[in-house]
PDB file of C-alpha atoms and ligand atoms in Angstrom:
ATOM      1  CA  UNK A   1       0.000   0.000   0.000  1.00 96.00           C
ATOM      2  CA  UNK A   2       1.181   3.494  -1.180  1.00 97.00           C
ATOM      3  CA  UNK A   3      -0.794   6.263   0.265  1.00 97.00           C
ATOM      4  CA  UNK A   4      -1.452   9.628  -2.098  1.00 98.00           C
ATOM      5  CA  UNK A   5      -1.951  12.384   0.183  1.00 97.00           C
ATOM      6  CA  UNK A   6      -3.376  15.653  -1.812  1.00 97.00           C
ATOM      7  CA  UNK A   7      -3.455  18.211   0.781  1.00 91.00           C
ATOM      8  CA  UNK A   8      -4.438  21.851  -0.777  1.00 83.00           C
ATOM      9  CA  UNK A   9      -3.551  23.844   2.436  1.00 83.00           C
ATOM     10  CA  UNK A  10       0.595  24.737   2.960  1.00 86.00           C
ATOM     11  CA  UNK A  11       0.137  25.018   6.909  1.00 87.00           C
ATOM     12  CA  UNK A  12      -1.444  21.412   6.736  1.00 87.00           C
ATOM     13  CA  UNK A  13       1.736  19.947   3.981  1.00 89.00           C
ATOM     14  CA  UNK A  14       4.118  21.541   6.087  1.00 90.00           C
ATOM     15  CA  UNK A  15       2.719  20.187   9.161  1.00 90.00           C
ATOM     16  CA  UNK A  16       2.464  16.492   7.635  1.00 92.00           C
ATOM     17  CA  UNK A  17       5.918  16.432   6.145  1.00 91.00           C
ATOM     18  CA  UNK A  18       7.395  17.381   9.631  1.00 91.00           C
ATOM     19  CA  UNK A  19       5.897  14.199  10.861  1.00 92.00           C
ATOM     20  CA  UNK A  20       7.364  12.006   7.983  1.00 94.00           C
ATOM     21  CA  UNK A  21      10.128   9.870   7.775  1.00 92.00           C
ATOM     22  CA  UNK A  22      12.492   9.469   5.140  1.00 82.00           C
ATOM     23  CA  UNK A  23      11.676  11.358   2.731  1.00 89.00           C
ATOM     24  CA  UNK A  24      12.864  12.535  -0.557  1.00 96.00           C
ATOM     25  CA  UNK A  25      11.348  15.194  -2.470  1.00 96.00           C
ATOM     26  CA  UNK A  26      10.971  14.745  -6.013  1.00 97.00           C
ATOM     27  CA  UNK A  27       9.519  17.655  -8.662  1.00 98.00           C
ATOM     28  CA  UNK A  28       7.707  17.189 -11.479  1.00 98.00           C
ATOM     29  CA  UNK A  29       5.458  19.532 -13.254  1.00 97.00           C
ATOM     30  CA  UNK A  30       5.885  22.344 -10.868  1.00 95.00           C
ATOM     31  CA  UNK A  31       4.736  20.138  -7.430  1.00 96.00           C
ATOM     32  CA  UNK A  32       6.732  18.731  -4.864  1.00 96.00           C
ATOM     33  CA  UNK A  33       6.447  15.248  -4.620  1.00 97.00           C
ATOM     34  CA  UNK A  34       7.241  14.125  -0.723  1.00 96.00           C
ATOM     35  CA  UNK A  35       7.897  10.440  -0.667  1.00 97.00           C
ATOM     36  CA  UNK A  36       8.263   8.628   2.975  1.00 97.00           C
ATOM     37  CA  UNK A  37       6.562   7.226   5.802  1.00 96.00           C
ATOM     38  CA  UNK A  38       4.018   8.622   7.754  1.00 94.00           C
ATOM     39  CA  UNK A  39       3.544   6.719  11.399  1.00 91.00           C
ATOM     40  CA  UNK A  40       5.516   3.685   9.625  1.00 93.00           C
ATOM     41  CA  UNK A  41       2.988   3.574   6.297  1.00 95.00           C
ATOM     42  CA  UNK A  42       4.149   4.315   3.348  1.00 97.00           C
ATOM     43  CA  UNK A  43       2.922   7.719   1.451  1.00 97.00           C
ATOM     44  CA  UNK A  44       3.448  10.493  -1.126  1.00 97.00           C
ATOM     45  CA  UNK A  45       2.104  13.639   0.368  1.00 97.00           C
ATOM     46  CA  UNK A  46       1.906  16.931  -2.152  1.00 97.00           C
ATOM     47  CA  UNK A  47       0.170  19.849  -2.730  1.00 96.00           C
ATOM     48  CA  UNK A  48      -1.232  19.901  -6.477  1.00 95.00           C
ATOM     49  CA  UNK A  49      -2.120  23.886  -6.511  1.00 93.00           C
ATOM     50  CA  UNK A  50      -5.468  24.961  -6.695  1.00 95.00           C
ATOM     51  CA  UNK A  51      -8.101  23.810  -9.819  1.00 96.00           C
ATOM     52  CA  UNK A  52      -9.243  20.961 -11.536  1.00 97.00           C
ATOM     53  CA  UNK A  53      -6.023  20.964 -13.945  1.00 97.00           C
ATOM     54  CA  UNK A  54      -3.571  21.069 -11.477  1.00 96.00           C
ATOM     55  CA  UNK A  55      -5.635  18.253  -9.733  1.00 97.00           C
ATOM     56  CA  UNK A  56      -6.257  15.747 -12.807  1.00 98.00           C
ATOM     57  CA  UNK A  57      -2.647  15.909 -13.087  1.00 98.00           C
ATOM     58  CA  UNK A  58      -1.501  15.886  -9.948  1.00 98.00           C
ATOM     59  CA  UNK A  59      -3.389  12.578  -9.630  1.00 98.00           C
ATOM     60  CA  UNK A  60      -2.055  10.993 -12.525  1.00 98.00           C
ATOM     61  CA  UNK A  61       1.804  11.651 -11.604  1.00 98.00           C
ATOM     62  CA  UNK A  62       0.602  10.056  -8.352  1.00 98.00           C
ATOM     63  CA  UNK A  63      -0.560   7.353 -10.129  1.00 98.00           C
ATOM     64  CA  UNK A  64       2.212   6.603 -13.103  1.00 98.00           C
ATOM     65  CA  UNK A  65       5.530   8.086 -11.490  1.00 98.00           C
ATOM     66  CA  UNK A  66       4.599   6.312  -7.710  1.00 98.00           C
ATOM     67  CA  UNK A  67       1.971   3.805  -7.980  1.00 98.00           C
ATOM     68  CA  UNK A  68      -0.087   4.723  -5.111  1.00 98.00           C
ATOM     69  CA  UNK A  69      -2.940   2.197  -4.031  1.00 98.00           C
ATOM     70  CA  UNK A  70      -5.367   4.933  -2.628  1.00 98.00           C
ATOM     71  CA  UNK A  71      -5.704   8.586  -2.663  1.00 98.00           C
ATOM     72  CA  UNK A  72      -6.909  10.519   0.159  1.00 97.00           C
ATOM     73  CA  UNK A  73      -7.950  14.598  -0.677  1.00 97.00           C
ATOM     74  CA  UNK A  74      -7.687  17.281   1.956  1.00 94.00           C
ATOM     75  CA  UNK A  75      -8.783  20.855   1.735  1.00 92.00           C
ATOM     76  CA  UNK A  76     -11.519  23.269   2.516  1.00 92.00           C
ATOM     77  CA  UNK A  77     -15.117  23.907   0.817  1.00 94.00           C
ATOM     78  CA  UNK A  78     -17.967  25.963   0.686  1.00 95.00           C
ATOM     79  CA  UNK A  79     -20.995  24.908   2.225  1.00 96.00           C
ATOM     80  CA  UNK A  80     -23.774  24.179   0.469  1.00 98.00           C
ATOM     81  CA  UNK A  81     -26.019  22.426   3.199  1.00 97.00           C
ATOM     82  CA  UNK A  82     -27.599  24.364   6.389  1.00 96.00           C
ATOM     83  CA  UNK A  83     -26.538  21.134   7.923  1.00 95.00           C
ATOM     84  CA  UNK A  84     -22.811  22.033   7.609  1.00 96.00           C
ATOM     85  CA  UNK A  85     -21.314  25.106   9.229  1.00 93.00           C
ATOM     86  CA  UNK A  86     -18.158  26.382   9.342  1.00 92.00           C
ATOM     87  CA  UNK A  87     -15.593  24.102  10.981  1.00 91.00           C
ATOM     88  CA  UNK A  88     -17.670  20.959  10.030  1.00 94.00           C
ATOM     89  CA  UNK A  89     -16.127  18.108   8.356  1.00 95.00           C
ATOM     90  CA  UNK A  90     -17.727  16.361   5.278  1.00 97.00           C
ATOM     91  CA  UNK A  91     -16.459  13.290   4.073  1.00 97.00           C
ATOM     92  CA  UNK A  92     -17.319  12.489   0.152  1.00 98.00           C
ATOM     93  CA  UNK A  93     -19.917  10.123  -0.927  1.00 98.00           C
ATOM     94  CA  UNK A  94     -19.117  11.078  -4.535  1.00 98.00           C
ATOM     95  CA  UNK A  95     -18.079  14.556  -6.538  1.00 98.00           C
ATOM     96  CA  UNK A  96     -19.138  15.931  -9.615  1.00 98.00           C
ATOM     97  CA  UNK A  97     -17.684  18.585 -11.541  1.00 98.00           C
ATOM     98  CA  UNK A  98     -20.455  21.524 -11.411  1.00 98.00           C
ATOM     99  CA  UNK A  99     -18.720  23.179 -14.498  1.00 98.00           C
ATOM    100  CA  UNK A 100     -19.431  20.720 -16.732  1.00 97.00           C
ATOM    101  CA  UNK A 101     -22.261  21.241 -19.459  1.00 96.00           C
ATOM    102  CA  UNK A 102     -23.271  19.536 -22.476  1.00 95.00           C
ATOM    103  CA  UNK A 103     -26.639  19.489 -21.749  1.00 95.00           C
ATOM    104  CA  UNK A 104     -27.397  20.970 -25.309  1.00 97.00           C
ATOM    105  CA  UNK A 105     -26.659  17.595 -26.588  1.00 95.00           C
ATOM    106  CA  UNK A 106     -28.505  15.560 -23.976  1.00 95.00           C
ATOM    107  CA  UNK A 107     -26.211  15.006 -21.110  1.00 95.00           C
ATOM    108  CA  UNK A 108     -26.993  15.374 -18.065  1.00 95.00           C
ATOM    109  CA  UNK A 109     -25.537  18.691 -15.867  1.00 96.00           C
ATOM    110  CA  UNK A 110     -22.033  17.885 -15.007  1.00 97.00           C
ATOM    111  CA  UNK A 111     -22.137  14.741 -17.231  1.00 97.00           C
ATOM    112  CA  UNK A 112     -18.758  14.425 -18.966  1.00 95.00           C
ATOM    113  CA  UNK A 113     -19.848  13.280 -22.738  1.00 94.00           C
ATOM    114  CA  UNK A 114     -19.235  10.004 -23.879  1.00 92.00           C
ATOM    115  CA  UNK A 115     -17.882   8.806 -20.845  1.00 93.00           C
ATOM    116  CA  UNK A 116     -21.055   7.349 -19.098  1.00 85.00           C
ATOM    117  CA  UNK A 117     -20.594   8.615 -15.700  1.00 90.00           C
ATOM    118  CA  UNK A 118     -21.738  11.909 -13.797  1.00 95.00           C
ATOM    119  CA  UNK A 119     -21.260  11.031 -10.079  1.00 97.00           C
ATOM    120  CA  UNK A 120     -17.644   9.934  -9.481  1.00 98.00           C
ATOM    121  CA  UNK A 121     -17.822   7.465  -6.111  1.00 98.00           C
ATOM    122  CA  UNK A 122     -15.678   7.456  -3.323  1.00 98.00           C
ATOM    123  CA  UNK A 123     -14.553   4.055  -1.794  1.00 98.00           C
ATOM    124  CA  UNK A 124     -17.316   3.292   0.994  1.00 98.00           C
ATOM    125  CA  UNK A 125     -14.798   1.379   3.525  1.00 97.00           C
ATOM    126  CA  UNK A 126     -11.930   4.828   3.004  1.00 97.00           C
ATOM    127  CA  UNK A 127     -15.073   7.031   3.905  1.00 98.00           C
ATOM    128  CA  UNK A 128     -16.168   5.067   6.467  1.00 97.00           C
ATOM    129  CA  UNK A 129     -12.522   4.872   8.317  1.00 97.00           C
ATOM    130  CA  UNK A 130     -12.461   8.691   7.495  1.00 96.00           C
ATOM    131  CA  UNK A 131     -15.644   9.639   9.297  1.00 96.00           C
ATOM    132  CA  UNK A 132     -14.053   7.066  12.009  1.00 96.00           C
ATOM    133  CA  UNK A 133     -10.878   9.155  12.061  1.00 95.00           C
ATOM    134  CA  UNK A 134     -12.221  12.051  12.611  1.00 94.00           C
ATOM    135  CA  UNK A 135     -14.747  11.496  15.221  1.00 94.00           C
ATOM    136  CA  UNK A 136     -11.318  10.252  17.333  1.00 94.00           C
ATOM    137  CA  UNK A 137      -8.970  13.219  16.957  1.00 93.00           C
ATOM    138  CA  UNK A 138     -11.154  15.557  16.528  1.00 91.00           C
ATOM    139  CA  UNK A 139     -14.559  14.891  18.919  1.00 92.00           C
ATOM    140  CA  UNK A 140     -16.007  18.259  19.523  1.00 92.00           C
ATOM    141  CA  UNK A 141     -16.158  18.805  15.043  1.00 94.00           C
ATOM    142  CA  UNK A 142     -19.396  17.237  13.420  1.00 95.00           C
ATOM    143  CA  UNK A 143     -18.178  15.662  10.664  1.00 96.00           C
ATOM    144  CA  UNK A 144     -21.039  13.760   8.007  1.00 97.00           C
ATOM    145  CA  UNK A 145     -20.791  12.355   4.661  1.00 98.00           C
ATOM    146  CA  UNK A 146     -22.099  13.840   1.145  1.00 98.00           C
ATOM    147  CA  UNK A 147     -21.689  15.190  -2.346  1.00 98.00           C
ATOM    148  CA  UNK A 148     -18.980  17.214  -3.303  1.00 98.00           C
ATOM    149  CA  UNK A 149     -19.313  19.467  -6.419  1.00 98.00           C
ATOM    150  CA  UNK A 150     -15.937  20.975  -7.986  1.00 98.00           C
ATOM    151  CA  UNK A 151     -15.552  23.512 -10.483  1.00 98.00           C
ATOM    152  CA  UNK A 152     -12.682  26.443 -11.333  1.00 97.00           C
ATOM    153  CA  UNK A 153     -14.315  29.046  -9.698  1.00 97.00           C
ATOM    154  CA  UNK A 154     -14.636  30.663  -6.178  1.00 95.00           C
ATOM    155  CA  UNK A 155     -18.815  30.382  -5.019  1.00 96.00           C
ATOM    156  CA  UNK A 156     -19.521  33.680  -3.597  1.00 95.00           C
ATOM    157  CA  UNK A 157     -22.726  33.921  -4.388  1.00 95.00           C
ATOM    158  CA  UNK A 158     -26.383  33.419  -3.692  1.00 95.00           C
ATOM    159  CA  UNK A 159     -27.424  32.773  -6.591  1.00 96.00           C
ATOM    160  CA  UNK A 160     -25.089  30.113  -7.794  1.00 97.00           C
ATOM    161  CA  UNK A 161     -24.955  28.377  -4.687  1.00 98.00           C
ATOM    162  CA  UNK A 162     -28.968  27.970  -4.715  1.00 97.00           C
ATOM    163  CA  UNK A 163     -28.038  26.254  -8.499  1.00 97.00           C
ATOM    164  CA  UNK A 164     -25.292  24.091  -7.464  1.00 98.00           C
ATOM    165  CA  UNK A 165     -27.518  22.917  -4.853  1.00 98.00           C
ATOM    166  CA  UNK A 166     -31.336  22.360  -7.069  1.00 97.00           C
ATOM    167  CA  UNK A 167     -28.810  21.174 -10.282  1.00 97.00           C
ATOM    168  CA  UNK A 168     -26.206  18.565  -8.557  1.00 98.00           C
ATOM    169  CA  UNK A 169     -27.597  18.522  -4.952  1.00 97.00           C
ATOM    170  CA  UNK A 170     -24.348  19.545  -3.565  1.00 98.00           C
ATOM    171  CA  UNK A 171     -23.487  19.817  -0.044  1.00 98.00           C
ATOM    172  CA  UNK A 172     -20.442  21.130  -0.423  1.00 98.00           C
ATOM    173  CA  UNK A 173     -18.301  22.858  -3.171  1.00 98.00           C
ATOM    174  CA  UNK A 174     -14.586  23.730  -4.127  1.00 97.00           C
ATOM    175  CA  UNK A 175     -11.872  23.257  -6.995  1.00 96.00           C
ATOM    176  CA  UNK A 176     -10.695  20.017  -7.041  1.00 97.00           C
ATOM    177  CA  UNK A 177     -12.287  17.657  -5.526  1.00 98.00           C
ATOM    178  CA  UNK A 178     -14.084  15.894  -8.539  1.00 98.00           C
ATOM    179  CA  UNK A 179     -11.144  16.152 -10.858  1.00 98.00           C
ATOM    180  CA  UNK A 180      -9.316  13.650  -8.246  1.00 98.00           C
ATOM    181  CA  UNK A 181     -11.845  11.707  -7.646  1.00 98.00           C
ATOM    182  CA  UNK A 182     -11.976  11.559 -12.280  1.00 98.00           C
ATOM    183  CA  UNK A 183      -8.457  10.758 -12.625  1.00 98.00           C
ATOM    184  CA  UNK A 184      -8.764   8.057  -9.456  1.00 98.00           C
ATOM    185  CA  UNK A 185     -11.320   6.538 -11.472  1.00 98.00           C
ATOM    186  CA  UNK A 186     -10.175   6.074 -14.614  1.00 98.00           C
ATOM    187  CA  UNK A 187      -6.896   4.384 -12.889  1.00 98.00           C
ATOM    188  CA  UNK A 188      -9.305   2.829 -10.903  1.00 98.00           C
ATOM    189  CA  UNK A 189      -7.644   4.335  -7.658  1.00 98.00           C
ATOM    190  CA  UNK A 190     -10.052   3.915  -4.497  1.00 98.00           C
ATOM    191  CA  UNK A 191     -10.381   7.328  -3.156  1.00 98.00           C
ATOM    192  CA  UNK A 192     -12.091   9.735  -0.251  1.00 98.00           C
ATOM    193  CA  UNK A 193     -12.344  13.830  -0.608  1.00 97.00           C
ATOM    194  CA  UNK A 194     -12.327  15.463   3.143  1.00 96.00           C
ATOM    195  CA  UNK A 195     -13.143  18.980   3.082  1.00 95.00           C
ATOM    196  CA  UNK A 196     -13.497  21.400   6.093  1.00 93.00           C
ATOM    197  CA  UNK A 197     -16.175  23.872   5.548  1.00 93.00           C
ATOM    198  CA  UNK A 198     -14.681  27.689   5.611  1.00 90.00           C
ATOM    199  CA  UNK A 199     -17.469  29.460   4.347  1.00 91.00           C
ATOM    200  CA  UNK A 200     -20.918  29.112   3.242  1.00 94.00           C
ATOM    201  CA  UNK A 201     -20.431  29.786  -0.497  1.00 95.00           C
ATOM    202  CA  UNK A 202     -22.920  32.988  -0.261  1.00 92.00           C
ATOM    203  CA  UNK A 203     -22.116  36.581  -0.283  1.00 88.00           C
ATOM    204  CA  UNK A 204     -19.890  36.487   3.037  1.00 83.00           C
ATOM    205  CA  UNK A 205     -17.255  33.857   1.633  1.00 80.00           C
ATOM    206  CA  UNK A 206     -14.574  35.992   0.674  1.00 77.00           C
ATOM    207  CA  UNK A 207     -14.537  37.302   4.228  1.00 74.00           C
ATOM    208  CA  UNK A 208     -15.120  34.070   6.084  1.00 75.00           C
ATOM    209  CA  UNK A 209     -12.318  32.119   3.921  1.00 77.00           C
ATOM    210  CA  UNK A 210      -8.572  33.129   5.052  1.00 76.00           C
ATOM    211  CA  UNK A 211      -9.894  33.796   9.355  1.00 77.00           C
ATOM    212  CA  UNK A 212     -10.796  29.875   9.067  1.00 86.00           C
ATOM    213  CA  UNK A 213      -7.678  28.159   6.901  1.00 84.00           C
ATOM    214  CA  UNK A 214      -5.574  27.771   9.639  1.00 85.00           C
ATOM    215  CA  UNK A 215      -7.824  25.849  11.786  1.00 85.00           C
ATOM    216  CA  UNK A 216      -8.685  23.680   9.424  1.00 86.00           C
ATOM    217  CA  UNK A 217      -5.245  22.766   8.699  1.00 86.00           C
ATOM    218  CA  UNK A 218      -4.548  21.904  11.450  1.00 87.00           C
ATOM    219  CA  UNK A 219      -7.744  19.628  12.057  1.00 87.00           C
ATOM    220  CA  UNK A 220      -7.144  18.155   8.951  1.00 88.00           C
ATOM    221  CA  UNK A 221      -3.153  17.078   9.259  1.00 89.00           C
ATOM    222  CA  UNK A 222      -4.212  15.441  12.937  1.00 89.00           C
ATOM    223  CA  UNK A 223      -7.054  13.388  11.284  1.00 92.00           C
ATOM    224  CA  UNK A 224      -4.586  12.287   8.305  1.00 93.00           C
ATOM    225  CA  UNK A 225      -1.685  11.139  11.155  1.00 93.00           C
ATOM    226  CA  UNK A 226      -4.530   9.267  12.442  1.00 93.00           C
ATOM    227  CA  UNK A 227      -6.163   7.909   9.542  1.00 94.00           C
ATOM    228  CA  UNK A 228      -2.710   6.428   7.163  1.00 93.00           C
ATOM    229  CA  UNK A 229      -2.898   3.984   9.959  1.00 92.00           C
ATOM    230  CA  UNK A 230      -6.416   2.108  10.043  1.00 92.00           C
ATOM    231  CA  UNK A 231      -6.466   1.883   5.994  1.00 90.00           C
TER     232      UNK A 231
HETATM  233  N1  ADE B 301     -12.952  26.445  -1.267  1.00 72.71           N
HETATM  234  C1  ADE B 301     -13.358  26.913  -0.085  1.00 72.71           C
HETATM  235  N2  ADE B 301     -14.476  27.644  -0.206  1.00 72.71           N
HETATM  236  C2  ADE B 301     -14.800  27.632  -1.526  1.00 72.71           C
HETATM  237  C3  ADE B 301     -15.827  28.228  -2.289  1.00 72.71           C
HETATM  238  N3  ADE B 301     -16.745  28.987  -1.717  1.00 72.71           N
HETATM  239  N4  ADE B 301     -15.825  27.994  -3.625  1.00 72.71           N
HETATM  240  C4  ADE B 301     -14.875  27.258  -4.202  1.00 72.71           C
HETATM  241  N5  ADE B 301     -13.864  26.682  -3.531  1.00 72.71           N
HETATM  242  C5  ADE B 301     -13.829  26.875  -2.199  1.00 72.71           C
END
C-alpha cells in the first residue's frame, strides 16, 4: 500500500511532512512530490495547486511516477447544506464537476460526454474509516458524509450556490475535488475527498475564507496522522 496524500492547504503539507520519515522530495510539473513514511505507512504527500487541472494531473503523476494504491484529498469547501457550518467536516460520498455542461446535446448537468458517468464514487470502507478518524482526533467537530461538487471558480454567491444545490444537490463545493476523484477513477484508484467547511459559499465567503484556513489545517493534518494507519 502506497498512500497519495493531496493536501491543498501549505500550513497542513508543512505540518504532515514534519511528521514524515524518510523522505525525498521529487519535482515534477511544478509540485513537490514528498515520498516517505508517515507513522511507519508508506505515502506520497503533495500539494497539487489549486483547480481541476492542477488536480487531474496531480493525480495521474501520483498514479504513473509512484503507484499509489489509494488517494486521500484534503482541503476546505464551501458549504452548500444548512446542515454544515463552518468548521464541520464532510467526508465524500461522490463529486461531480459543477462546471461541466453539455446538456445541449442531452447530457446530463455535469455529465462528462461520452464517458457514461456523472457522479464519481468514493470508496465506501476509506469514507467510512475517514468519518471514524475524525470522530477520534477531533470529537467536539461534526463531521457527516455527502456530495462534493468541484468547479474552477470561487462560489460567492447566492445565486449560484442555490443552483449548485437544485442542479447537482451539492453539499459542499470547491476546486478540485471531482477532478481527483476523475483521474482516481479512470486508474481505478479507491479514493475519499475530506473537506473542512470555511465558508458558506454565499455573499460572506470571501470574508469568512482566510480567518478559518488555519484551523482547518490543522484539524485536517491530525485526522490524516490518524487515519494512514487504520487503511
Ligand atoms: N474552497 C473553499 N471555499 C470555496 C468556495 N466557496 N468555492 C470554491 N472553492 C472553495
Amino acid at each position: 500500500m502506497i498512500i497519495g496524500i493531496i493536501g491543498a492547504m501549505e500550513l497542513e503539507v508543512d505540518t504532515l511532512k514534519e511528521k514524515m520519515e524518510q523522505t525525498e522530495i521529487i519535482k515534477i510539473a511544478n509540485m513537490e512530490f514528498h515520498r516517505g513514511t508517515l507513522n511507519g505507512v508508506p505515502v506520497v504527500v503533495v500539494r497539487s495547486g489549486v483547480g481541476k487541472v492542477n488536480a487531474a494531473m496531480c493525480t495521474q503523476i501520483l498514479a504513473d511516477r509512484f503507484g499509489v494504491t489509494n488517494i486521500i484529498n484534503t482541503g476546505v469547501a464551501g458549504s452548500l447544506n444548512a446542515d454544515l457550518d463552518i468548521g464541520d467536516i464532510l467526508v465524500s460520498v461522490d463529486a461531480i464537476h459543477h462546471d461541466v455542461d453539455a446538456t445541449v446535446f442531452g447530457y446530463k448537468p455535469g455529465e462528462v460526454p461520452q464517458l457514461g458517468m456523472r457522479e464519481f464514487v468514493a470508496d465506501e470502507r476509506m469514507a467510512d474509516l475517514a468519518v471514524a478518524s475524525c470522530e477520534r482526533v477531533n470529537p467536539d467537530i461534526h463531521v457527516r458524509k455527502g456530495r462534493v461538487v468541484s468547479g474552477d471558480q470561487f462560489i460567492s454567491s447566492n445565486e449560484v450556490k442555490e443552483r449548485l444545490i437544485a442542479e447537482f444537490r451539492g453539499d459542499c463545493t470547491e476546486m478540485e475535488g471531482a477532478a481527483i476523484a476523475h483521474a482516481a477513477t479512470l486508474n481505478n484508484i479507491p479514493f475519499v475527498i475530506i473537506r473542512a467547511i470555511s465558508d458558506k459559499a454565499d455573499n460572506s465567503a470571501q470574508m469568512d475564507y482566510p480567518e478559518f484556513e488555519r484551523a482547518a489545517a490543522i484539524h485536517s493534518a491530525n485526522l490524516v496522522l490518524d487515519y494512514v494507519t487504520r487503511l
